Short mmCIF file of C-alpha atoms in Angstrom, two decimals:
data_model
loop_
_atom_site.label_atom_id
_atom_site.label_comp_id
_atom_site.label_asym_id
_atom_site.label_seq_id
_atom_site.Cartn_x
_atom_site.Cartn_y
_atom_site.Cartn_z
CA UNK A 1 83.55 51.95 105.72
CA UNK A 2 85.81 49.29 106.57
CA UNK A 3 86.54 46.72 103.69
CA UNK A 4 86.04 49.16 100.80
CA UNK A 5 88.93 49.68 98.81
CA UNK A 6 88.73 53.49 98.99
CA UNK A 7 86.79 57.08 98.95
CA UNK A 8 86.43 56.97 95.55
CA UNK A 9 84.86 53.46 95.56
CA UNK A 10 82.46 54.70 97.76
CA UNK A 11 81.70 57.54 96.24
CA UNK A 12 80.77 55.65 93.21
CA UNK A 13 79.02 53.15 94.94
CA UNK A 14 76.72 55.65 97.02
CA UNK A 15 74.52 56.26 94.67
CA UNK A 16 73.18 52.88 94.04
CA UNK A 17 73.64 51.38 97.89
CA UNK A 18 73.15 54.43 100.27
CA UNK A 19 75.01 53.89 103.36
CA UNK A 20 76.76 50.90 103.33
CA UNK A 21 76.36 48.68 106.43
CA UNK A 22 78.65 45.70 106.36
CA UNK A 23 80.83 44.39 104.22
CA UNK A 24 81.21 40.54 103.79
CA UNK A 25 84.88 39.10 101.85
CA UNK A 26 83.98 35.52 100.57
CA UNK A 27 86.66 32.74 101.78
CA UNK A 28 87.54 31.96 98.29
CA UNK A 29 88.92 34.05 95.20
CA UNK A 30 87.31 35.98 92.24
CA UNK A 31 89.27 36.99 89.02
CA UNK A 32 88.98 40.45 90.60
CA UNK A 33 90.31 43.35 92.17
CA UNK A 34 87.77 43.27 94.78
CA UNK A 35 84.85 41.40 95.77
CA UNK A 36 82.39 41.52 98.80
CA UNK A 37 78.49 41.06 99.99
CA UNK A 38 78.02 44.81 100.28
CA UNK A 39 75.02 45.36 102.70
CA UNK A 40 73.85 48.56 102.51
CA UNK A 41 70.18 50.71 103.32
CA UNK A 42 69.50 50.05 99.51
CA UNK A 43 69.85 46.45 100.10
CA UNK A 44 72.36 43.50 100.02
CA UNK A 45 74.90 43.43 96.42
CA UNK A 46 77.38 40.46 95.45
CA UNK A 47 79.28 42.86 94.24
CA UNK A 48 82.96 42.62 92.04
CA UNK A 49 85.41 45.17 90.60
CA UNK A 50 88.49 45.82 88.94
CA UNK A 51 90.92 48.44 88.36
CA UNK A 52 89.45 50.88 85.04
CA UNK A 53 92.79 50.20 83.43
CA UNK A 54 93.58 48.74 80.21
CA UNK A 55 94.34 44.91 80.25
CA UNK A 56 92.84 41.79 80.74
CA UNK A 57 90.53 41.87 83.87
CA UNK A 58 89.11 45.28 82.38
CA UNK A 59 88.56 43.20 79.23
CA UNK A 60 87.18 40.70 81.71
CA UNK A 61 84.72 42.14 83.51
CA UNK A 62 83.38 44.28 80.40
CA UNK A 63 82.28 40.52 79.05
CA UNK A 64 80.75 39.76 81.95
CA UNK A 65 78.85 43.04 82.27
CA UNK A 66 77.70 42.42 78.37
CA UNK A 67 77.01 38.70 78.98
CA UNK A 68 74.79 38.76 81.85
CA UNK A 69 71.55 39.21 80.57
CA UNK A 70 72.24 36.34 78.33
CA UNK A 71 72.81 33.85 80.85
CA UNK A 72 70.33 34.41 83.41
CA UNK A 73 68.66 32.89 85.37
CA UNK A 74 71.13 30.42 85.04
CA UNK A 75 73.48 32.79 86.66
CA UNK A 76 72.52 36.00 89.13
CA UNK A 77 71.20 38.92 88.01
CA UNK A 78 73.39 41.75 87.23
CA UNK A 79 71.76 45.00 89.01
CA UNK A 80 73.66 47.67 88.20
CA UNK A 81 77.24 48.95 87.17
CA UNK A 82 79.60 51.39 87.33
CA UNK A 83 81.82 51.82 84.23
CA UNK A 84 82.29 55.27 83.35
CA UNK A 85 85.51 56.86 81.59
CA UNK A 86 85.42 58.79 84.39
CA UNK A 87 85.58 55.95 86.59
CA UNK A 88 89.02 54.46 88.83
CA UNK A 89 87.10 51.36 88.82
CA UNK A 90 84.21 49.09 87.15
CA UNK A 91 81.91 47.78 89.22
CA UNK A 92 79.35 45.19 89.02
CA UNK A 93 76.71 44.42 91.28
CA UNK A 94 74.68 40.92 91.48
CA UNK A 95 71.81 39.85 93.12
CA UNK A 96 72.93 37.90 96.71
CA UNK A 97 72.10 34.35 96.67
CA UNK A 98 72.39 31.71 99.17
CA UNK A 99 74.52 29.28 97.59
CA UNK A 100 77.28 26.28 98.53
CA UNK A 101 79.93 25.23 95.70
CA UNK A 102 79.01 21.58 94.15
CA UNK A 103 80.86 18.58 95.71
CA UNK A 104 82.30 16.74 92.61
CA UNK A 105 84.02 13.92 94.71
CA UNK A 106 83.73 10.25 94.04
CA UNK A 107 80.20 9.44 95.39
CA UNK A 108 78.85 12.88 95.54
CA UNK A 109 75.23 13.52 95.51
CA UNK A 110 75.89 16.55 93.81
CA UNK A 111 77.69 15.27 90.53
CA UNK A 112 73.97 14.72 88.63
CA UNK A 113 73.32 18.23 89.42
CA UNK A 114 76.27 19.31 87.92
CA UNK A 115 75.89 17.41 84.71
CA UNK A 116 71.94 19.28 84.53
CA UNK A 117 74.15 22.91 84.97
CA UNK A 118 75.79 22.07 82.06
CA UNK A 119 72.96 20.69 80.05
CA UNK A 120 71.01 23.76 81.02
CA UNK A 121 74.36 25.98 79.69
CA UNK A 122 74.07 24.39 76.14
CA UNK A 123 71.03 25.31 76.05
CA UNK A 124 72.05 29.15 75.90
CA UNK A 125 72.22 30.73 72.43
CA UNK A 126 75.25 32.56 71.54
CA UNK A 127 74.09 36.19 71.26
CA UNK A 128 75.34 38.59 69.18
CA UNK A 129 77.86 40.44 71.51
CA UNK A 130 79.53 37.43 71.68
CA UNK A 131 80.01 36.55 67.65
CA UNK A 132 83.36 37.72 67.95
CA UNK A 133 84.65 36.04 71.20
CA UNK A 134 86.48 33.11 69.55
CA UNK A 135 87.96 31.13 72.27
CA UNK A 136 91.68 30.86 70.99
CA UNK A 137 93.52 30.25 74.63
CA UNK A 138 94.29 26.82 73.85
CA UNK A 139 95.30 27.62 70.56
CA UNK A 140 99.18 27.87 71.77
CA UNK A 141 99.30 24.57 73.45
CA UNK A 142 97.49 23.02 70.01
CA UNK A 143 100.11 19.80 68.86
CA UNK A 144 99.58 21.18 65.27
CA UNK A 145 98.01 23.72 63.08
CA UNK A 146 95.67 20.90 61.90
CA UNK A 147 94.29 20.48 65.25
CA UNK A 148 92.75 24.34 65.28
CA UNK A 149 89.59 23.73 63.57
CA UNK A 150 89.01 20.80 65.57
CA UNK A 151 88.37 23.61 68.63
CA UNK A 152 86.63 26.05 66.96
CA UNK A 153 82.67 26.28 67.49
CA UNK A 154 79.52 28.24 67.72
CA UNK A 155 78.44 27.47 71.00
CA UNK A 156 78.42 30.06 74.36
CA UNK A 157 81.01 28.99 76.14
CA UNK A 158 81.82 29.43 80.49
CA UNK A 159 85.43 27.78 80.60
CA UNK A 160 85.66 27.89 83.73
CA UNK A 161 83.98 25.27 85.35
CA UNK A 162 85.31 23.79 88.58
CA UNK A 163 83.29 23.33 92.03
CA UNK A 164 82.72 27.10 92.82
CA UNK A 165 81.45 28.04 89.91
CA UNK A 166 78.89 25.34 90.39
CA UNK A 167 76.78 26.05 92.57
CA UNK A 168 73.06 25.16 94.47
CA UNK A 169 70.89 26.81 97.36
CA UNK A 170 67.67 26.83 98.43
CA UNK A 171 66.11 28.86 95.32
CA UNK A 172 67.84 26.47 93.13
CA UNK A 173 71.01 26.30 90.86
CA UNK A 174 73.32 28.39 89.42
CA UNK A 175 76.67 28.61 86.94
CA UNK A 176 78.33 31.71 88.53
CA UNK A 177 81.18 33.75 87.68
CA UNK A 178 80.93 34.18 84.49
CA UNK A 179 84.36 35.96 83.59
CA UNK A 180 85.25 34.87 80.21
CA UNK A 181 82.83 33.51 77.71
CA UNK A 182 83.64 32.82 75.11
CA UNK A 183 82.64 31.22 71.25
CA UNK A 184 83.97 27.92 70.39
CA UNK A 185 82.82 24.11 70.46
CA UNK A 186 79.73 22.96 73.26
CA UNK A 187 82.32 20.04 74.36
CA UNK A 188 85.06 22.22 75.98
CA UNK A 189 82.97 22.95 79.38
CA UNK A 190 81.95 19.22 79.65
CA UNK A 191 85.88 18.61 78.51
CA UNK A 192 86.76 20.83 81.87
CA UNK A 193 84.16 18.88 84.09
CA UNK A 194 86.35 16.06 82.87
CA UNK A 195 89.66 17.43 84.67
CA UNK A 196 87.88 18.55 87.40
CA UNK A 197 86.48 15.51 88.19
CA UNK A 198 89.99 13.25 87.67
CA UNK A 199 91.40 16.12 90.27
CA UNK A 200 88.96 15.44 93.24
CA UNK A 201 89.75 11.69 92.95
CA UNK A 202 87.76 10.00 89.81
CA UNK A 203 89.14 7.63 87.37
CA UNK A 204 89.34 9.21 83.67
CA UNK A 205 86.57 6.60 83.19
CA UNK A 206 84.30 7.15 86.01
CA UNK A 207 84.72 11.10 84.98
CA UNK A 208 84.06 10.37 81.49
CA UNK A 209 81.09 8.45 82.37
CA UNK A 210 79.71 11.61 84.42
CA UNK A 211 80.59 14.14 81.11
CA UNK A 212 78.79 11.39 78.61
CA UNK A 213 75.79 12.62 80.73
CA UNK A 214 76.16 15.74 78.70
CA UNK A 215 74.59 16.22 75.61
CA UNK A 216 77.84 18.60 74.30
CA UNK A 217 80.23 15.59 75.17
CA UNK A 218 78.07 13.19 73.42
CA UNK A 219 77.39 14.70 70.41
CA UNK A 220 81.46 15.64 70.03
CA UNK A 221 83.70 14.42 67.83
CA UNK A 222 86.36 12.33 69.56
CA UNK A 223 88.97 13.39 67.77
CA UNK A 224 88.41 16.89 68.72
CA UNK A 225 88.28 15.76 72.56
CA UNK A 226 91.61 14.34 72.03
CA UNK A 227 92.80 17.65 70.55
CA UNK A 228 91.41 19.30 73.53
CA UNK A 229 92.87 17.21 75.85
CA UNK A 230 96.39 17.45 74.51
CA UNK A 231 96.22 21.36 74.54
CA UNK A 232 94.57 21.71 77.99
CA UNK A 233 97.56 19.19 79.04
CA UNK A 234 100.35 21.81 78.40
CA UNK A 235 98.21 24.58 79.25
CA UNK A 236 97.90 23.12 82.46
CA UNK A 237 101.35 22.82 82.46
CA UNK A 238 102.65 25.76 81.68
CA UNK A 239 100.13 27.41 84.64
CA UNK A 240 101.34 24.98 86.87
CA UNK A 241 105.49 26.32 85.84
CA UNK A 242 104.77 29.37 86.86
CA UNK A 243 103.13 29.40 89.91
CA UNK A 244 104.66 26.15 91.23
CA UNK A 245 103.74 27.18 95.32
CA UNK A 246 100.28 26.72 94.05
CA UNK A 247 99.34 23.05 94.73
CA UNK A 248 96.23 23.05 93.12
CA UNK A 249 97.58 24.09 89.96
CA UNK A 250 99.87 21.03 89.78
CA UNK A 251 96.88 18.62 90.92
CA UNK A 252 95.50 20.01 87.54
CA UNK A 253 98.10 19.28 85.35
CA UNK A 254 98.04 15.99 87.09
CA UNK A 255 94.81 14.95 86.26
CA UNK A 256 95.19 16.28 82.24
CA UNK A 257 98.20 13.90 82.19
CA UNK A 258 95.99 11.23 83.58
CA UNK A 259 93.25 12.02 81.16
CA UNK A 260 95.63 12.13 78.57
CA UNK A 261 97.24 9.04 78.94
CA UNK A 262 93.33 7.07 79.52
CA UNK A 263 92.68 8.41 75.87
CA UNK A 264 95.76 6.76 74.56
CA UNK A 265 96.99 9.50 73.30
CA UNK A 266 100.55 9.41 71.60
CA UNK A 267 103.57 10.45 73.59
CA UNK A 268 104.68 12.21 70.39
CA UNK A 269 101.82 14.24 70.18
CA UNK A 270 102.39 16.00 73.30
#
């Protein structure tokens, strides 16, 4: 078939599809190896896979497979897997929905769906497979060793929440793509809502306004915001330095500078 990465893929794949129809590649990206509708005589899979090799999208899509039942049905329904040691690849396969990413532009109807999708999120207990996923990527970019605590937490975190990972249809709702949760403080998806928002064209106060919506943001300590924002700041930078022909990138670093200086924020702290 067309579209599938190889025999072996299929031959993994057979058992849980049959014979595999069509194969649909979505228009935009997945923190995978390979992703596609697969419609097969079995039915229709979202399905996503990665290369069963040691490293970080192995590590990746492991958390996802573990998270899943956690998080629905907030998020699609994992329906089966393929994961063996045995195994070239790992494979997950989701339940198809009919879903559109969230607008979060200046005026869009969508933004007070977007602050329910996270409320909904907090809501989510962190289970025990995820005690030990302390979110540390921000701990690099932190201005101090002080600041550490100030973005450490107990709450189930996405961290990655940007307009396709947002999502509505007909049957409602969704946060998708769940590729890293983590453990750490309830403000840091709001927090990323936040940059999102400045990058599609809000003020740092009209995005603010949207995140105080959320009952994470509201309930945060600002001083920990502030350490936030100074980390995600270089983080974004350093992204942004080494991919510099992706525009996007930069339009993120943009907007954490932006943030970043609405906060008032000392120039010495960065």
């Amino acid at each position: 078939m067309a579209n599938l990465p190889d025999a072996h893929f299929r031959a993994l794949i057979r058992p849980y599809t049959g014979e595999v129809t069509t194969v649909e590649i979505p228009d935009h990206g997945y923190s995978s190896d390979f992703a596609a509708i697969i419609n097969s005589e079995k039915g229709p899979f979202f399905v996503k896979a990665v290369f069963n090799k040691p490293g970080g999208r192995r590590d990746s899509i492991i958390r996802e497979k573990l998270i899943n039942p956690y998080v629905t049905p907030l998020s699609p329904s994992l329906l089966w897997s393929v994961d063996g040691d045995d195994a070239g690849w790992i494979i997950l396969a989701f339940e198809v929905i009919e879903e559109r990413g969230l607008k979060f532009e200046p005026g869009s109807p969508d933004l007070p769906l977007a602050v329910d999708l996270l409320n909904r999120a907090a809501t989510l207990e962190l289970p025990d497979v995820a005690q030990d996923w302390q979110e540390d990527r921000w701990d690099a970019y932190a201005s101090s060793e002080a600041a550490l605590p100030l973005l450490r937490g107990d709450a189930l975190l996405h961290t990655d929440i940007n307009p396709s990972n947002l999502t509505v249809g007909e049957a409602g709702s969704w946060i998708i793509d769940w590729a890293w949760p983590t453990r750490g403080p309830a403000f840091i998806d709001p927090a990323c809502f936040v940059v999102q928002l400045i990058s599609a064209g809000h003020s740092p106060e009209s995005a603010e306004s949207w995140a105080a919506g959320c009952t994470a943001w509201a309930n945060a300590d600002p001083k920990a915001i502030d350490a936030f924002a100074m980390a995600d700041l270089r983080m974004q930078r350093a992204i942004a330095n080494r991919r510099p022909e992706e525009a996007w990138l930069k339009a993120l670093e943009e907007a954490a500078q932006v943030w970043v200086d609405h906060r008032g924020i000392p120039q010495a702290a960065l």
